[in-house]
PDB file of C-alpha atoms in Angstrom:
ATOM      1  CA  MET A   1      -4.994  27.756  11.427  1.00  0.00           C
ATOM      2  CA  PRO A   2      -5.703  25.179   8.695  1.00  0.00           C
ATOM      3  CA  LYS A   3      -7.594  21.977   9.362  1.00  0.00           C
ATOM      4  CA  PHE A   4      -5.608  18.792   8.944  1.00  0.00           C
ATOM      5  CA  TYR A   5      -7.119  15.471   7.907  1.00  0.00           C
ATOM      6  CA  GLU A   6      -5.528  12.060   8.210  1.00  0.00           C
ATOM      7  CA  GLY A   7      -7.013   8.603   8.332  1.00  0.00           C
ATOM      8  CA  ASP A   8      -6.492   6.488  11.425  1.00  0.00           C
ATOM      9  CA  LEU A   9      -6.187   2.750  11.995  1.00  0.00           C
ATOM     10  CA  ASP A  10      -9.585   2.120  13.570  1.00  0.00           C
ATOM     11  CA  GLY A  11     -11.131  -0.303  11.121  1.00  0.00           C
ATOM     12  CA  SER A  12     -13.901  -1.530  13.391  1.00  0.00           C
ATOM     13  CA  PHE A  13     -16.674   0.001  11.254  1.00  0.00           C
ATOM     14  CA  PHE A  14     -15.387  -0.935   7.803  1.00  0.00           C
ATOM     15  CA  ARG A  15     -16.339  -3.665   5.349  1.00  0.00           C
ATOM     16  CA  LEU A  16     -13.277  -4.708   3.400  1.00  0.00           C
ATOM     17  CA  ALA A  17     -12.706  -6.813   0.304  1.00  0.00           C
ATOM     18  CA  ILE A  18      -9.407  -8.563  -0.321  1.00  0.00           C
ATOM     19  CA  ILE A  19      -8.492  -9.855  -3.779  1.00  0.00           C
ATOM     20  CA  VAL A  20      -5.799 -12.543  -3.855  1.00  0.00           C
ATOM     21  CA  SER A  21      -4.064 -13.776  -6.982  1.00  0.00           C
ATOM     22  CA  ARG A  22      -3.604 -17.562  -7.098  1.00  0.00           C
ATOM     23  CA  PHE A  23      -0.434 -17.344  -9.222  1.00  0.00           C
ATOM     24  CA  THR A  24       2.638 -17.756  -6.976  1.00  0.00           C
ATOM     25  CA  GLU A  25       0.169 -18.846  -4.314  1.00  0.00           C
ATOM     26  CA  ASP A  26       2.818 -19.604  -1.698  1.00  0.00           C
ATOM     27  CA  ILE A  27       3.742 -15.897  -1.772  1.00  0.00           C
ATOM     28  CA  THR A  28       0.215 -14.491  -2.051  1.00  0.00           C
ATOM     29  CA  GLU A  29      -1.060 -16.561   0.873  1.00  0.00           C
ATOM     30  CA  ARG A  30       1.659 -14.947   3.011  1.00  0.00           C
ATOM     31  CA  LEU A  31       0.438 -11.552   1.815  1.00  0.00           C
ATOM     32  CA  LEU A  32      -3.093 -12.541   2.816  1.00  0.00           C
ATOM     33  CA  GLU A  33      -1.892 -13.600   6.271  1.00  0.00           C
ATOM     34  CA  GLY A  34      -0.193 -10.221   6.700  1.00  0.00           C
ATOM     35  CA  ALA A  35      -3.317  -8.366   5.591  1.00  0.00           C
ATOM     36  CA  LEU A  36      -5.591 -10.333   7.921  1.00  0.00           C
ATOM     37  CA  THR A  37      -3.226  -9.825  10.863  1.00  0.00           C
ATOM     38  CA  LYS A  38      -3.157  -6.058  10.277  1.00  0.00           C
ATOM     39  CA  ALA A  39      -6.961  -5.985   9.934  1.00  0.00           C
ATOM     40  CA  LYS A  40      -7.360  -7.775  13.259  1.00  0.00           C
ATOM     41  CA  GLU A  41      -4.938  -5.336  14.917  1.00  0.00           C
ATOM     42  CA  ALA A  42      -7.088  -2.483  13.551  1.00  0.00           C
ATOM     43  CA  GLY A  43     -10.282  -3.929  15.010  1.00  0.00           C
ATOM     44  CA  VAL A  44     -11.815  -5.259  11.793  1.00  0.00           C
ATOM     45  CA  SER A  45     -14.027  -8.264  12.522  1.00  0.00           C
ATOM     46  CA  ASP A  46     -13.681 -11.412  10.426  1.00  0.00           C
ATOM     47  CA  SER A  47     -17.319 -11.076   9.384  1.00  0.00           C
ATOM     48  CA  SER A  48     -16.526  -7.681   7.814  1.00  0.00           C
ATOM     49  CA  ILE A  49     -13.900  -9.122   5.464  1.00  0.00           C
ATOM     50  CA  SER A  50     -14.580 -10.903   2.179  1.00  0.00           C
ATOM     51  CA  VAL A  51     -11.748 -12.639   0.302  1.00  0.00           C
ATOM     52  CA  PHE A  52     -11.940 -13.118  -3.465  1.00  0.00           C
ATOM     53  CA  TYR A  53      -9.465 -15.277  -5.397  1.00  0.00           C
ATOM     54  CA  CYS A  54      -8.564 -14.714  -9.039  1.00  0.00           C
ATOM     55  CA  PRO A  55      -6.138 -16.573 -11.337  1.00  0.00           C
ATOM     56  CA  GLY A  56      -3.366 -13.987 -11.637  1.00  0.00           C
ATOM     57  CA  ALA A  57      -2.329 -10.368 -11.191  1.00  0.00           C
ATOM     58  CA  PHE A  58      -3.647  -9.378 -14.621  1.00  0.00           C
ATOM     59  CA  GLU A  59      -7.188 -10.274 -13.509  1.00  0.00           C
ATOM     60  CA  ILE A  60      -7.054  -8.266 -10.272  1.00  0.00           C
ATOM     61  CA  PRO A  61      -8.264  -4.928 -11.748  1.00  0.00           C
ATOM     62  CA  LEU A  62     -11.413  -6.500 -13.207  1.00  0.00           C
ATOM     63  CA  VAL A  63     -12.351  -8.042  -9.863  1.00  0.00           C
ATOM     64  CA  ALA A  64     -11.492  -4.744  -8.139  1.00  0.00           C
ATOM     65  CA  GLU A  65     -13.782  -2.881 -10.527  1.00  0.00           C
ATOM     66  CA  ALA A  66     -16.680  -5.251  -9.835  1.00  0.00           C
ATOM     67  CA  LEU A  67     -16.221  -4.850  -6.084  1.00  0.00           C
ATOM     68  CA  ALA A  68     -15.651  -1.083  -6.083  1.00  0.00           C
ATOM     69  CA  SER A  69     -18.617  -0.446  -8.377  1.00  0.00           C
ATOM     70  CA  SER A  70     -20.889  -2.364  -6.001  1.00  0.00           C
ATOM     71  CA  TYR A  71     -20.164   0.195  -3.246  1.00  0.00           C
ATOM     72  CA  SER A  72     -20.539  -2.681  -0.777  1.00  0.00           C
ATOM     73  CA  TYR A  73     -17.025  -2.207   0.604  1.00  0.00           C
ATOM     74  CA  ASP A  74     -15.231   0.716   2.213  1.00  0.00           C
ATOM     75  CA  ALA A  75     -11.946  -0.382   0.644  1.00  0.00           C
ATOM     76  CA  VAL A  76     -10.514  -3.067  -1.620  1.00  0.00           C
ATOM     77  CA  ILE A  77      -7.087  -4.594  -0.972  1.00  0.00           C
ATOM     78  CA  CYS A  78      -5.312  -6.159  -3.967  1.00  0.00           C
ATOM     79  CA  LEU A  79      -2.698  -8.850  -3.308  1.00  0.00           C
ATOM     80  CA  GLY A  80      -0.528 -10.552  -5.895  1.00  0.00           C
ATOM     81  CA  CYS A  81       2.996 -11.305  -6.994  1.00  0.00           C
ATOM     82  CA  VAL A  82       4.672 -10.887 -10.368  1.00  0.00           C
ATOM     83  CA  ILE A  83       8.242 -12.172 -10.731  1.00  0.00           C
ATOM     84  CA  ARG A  84      10.328 -11.208 -13.748  1.00  0.00           C
ATOM     85  CA  GLY A  85      11.033 -14.058 -16.143  1.00  0.00           C
ATOM     86  CA  GLU A  86      12.943 -14.338 -19.385  1.00  0.00           C
ATOM     87  CA  THR A  87      10.414 -12.451 -21.538  1.00  0.00           C
ATOM     88  CA  SER A  88       8.706  -9.045 -21.461  1.00  0.00           C
ATOM     89  CA  HIS A  89       5.531 -10.636 -20.041  1.00  0.00           C
ATOM     90  CA  PHE A  90       6.425  -9.251 -16.582  1.00  0.00           C
ATOM     91  CA  ASP A  91       6.356  -5.648 -17.824  1.00  0.00           C
ATOM     92  CA  TYR A  92       2.900  -5.981 -19.339  1.00  0.00           C
ATOM     93  CA  VAL A  93       1.337  -7.802 -16.408  1.00  0.00           C
ATOM     94  CA  ALA A  94       2.870  -5.639 -13.668  1.00  0.00           C
ATOM     95  CA  GLY A  95       2.161  -2.372 -15.463  1.00  0.00           C
ATOM     96  CA  GLU A  96      -1.420  -3.182 -16.415  1.00  0.00           C
ATOM     97  CA  CYS A  97      -2.187  -4.494 -12.944  1.00  0.00           C
ATOM     98  CA  ALA A  98      -0.930  -1.342 -11.210  1.00  0.00           C
ATOM     99  CA  ARG A  99      -2.564   0.995 -13.731  1.00  0.00           C
ATOM    100  CA  GLY A 100      -5.854  -0.879 -13.554  1.00  0.00           C
ATOM    101  CA  ILE A 101      -5.940  -0.753  -9.765  1.00  0.00           C
ATOM    102  CA  ALA A 102      -5.258   2.998  -9.757  1.00  0.00           C
ATOM    103  CA  ASP A 103      -7.898   3.589 -12.438  1.00  0.00           C
ATOM    104  CA  VAL A 104     -10.564   1.698 -10.482  1.00  0.00           C
ATOM    105  CA  SER A 105      -9.827   3.631  -7.304  1.00  0.00           C
ATOM    106  CA  ARG A 106     -10.131   6.984  -9.053  1.00  0.00           C
ATOM    107  CA  LEU A 107     -13.170   6.030 -11.135  1.00  0.00           C
ATOM    108  CA  TYR A 108     -15.286   4.805  -8.216  1.00  0.00           C
ATOM    109  CA  ARG A 109     -13.724   6.939  -5.452  1.00  0.00           C
ATOM    110  CA  VAL A 110     -13.214   3.845  -3.330  1.00  0.00           C
ATOM    111  CA  PRO A 111      -9.787   3.179  -1.809  1.00  0.00           C
ATOM    112  CA  VAL A 112      -8.221   0.313  -3.778  1.00  0.00           C
ATOM    113  CA  THR A 113      -4.736  -0.444  -2.495  1.00  0.00           C
ATOM    114  CA  LEU A 114      -1.781  -2.051  -4.224  1.00  0.00           C
ATOM    115  CA  GLY A 115      -0.310  -5.034  -2.401  1.00  0.00           C
ATOM    116  CA  VAL A 116       1.124  -6.610  -5.530  1.00  0.00           C
ATOM    117  CA  ILE A 117       4.790  -7.513  -5.300  1.00  0.00           C
ATOM    118  CA  THR A 118       6.812  -6.876  -8.455  1.00  0.00           C
ATOM    119  CA  ALA A 119      10.164  -8.589  -8.023  1.00  0.00           C
ATOM    120  CA  GLU A 120      13.177  -9.497 -10.082  1.00  0.00           C
ATOM    121  CA  ASN A 121      13.401 -12.935  -8.460  1.00  0.00           C
ATOM    122  CA  ARG A 122      11.790 -15.237  -5.912  1.00  0.00           C
ATOM    123  CA  SER A 123      14.054 -14.177  -3.028  1.00  0.00           C
ATOM    124  CA  GLN A 124      13.008 -10.527  -3.463  1.00  0.00           C
ATOM    125  CA  ALA A 125       9.356 -11.591  -3.485  1.00  0.00           C
ATOM    126  CA  GLU A 126       9.762 -13.691  -0.344  1.00  0.00           C
ATOM    127  CA  ALA A 127      11.479 -10.793   1.442  1.00  0.00           C
ATOM    128  CA  ARG A 128       8.437  -8.606   0.728  1.00  0.00           C
ATOM    129  CA  ALA A 129       5.908 -11.244   1.770  1.00  0.00           C
ATOM    130  CA  GLY A 130       6.761 -11.326   5.444  1.00  0.00           C
ATOM    131  CA  GLY A 131      10.466 -12.000   5.061  1.00  0.00           C
ATOM    132  CA  SER A 132      13.362  -9.695   5.853  1.00  0.00           C
ATOM    133  CA  LYS A 133      11.919  -6.535   4.242  1.00  0.00           C
ATOM    134  CA  THR A 134       8.199  -6.217   5.004  1.00  0.00           C
ATOM    135  CA  ASN A 135       4.830  -7.781   4.319  1.00  0.00           C
ATOM    136  CA  MET A 136       3.191  -5.875   1.503  1.00  0.00           C
ATOM    137  CA  GLY A 137      -0.149  -7.444   2.415  1.00  0.00           C
ATOM    138  CA  SER A 138       0.027  -5.795   5.815  1.00  0.00           C
ATOM    139  CA  ASP A 139       1.136  -2.513   4.230  1.00  0.00           C
ATOM    140  CA  ALA A 140      -1.742  -2.586   1.728  1.00  0.00           C
ATOM    141  CA  MET A 141      -4.266  -3.301   4.498  1.00  0.00           C
ATOM    142  CA  GLU A 142      -2.959  -0.421   6.594  1.00  0.00           C
ATOM    143  CA  ALA A 143      -3.188   1.932   3.620  1.00  0.00           C
ATOM    144  CA  ALA A 144      -6.748   0.752   2.907  1.00  0.00           C
ATOM    145  CA  ILE A 145      -7.936   1.326   6.474  1.00  0.00           C
ATOM    146  CA  ARG A 146      -6.270   4.734   6.680  1.00  0.00           C
ATOM    147  CA  MET A 147      -7.762   5.780   3.326  1.00  0.00           C
ATOM    148  CA  ALA A 148     -11.252   4.535   4.239  1.00  0.00           C
ATOM    149  CA  SER A 149     -10.975   6.495   7.481  1.00  0.00           C
ATOM    150  CA  LEU A 150      -9.813   9.598   5.619  1.00  0.00           C
ATOM    151  CA  PHE A 151     -12.725   9.319   3.178  1.00  0.00           C
ATOM    152  CA  GLU A 152     -15.182   9.391   6.094  1.00  0.00           C
ATOM    153  CA  GLY A 153     -14.103  12.989   6.697  1.00  0.00           C
ATOM    154  CA  PHE A 154     -15.501  14.317   3.409  1.00  0.00           C
TER     155      PHE A 154
END
């Protein structure tokens, strides 16, 4: 019989870093609220969470790299919001942010989760920040805790 491994939602032993983009702050603060609520539900103490603010989504990977490379945190949660405008700026920012986050996670073998909304318009973003769809901050926190737990197994 094979052995099966899966991370759980007991975050009581983890130190977590949350990066929050200031751009579209009304949305990203809702993502932060969702992440903090999920962390509390998982038993993470407030003293085990550090929150870092950066200007926009494009800057998130650099902050994530600094935090992951310090090995001071069991996981890094990245929260931001990029809404499509009239130019191709959206494509560059959203793509580089997601790629950078994935690269940091693989390079340092630290779970770095993507809680960055990429939306066509403000109503889509609001729906994914605790509105009618979900709260991507909560989802990213859950993924981070589960991945940190999984990584304890090997």
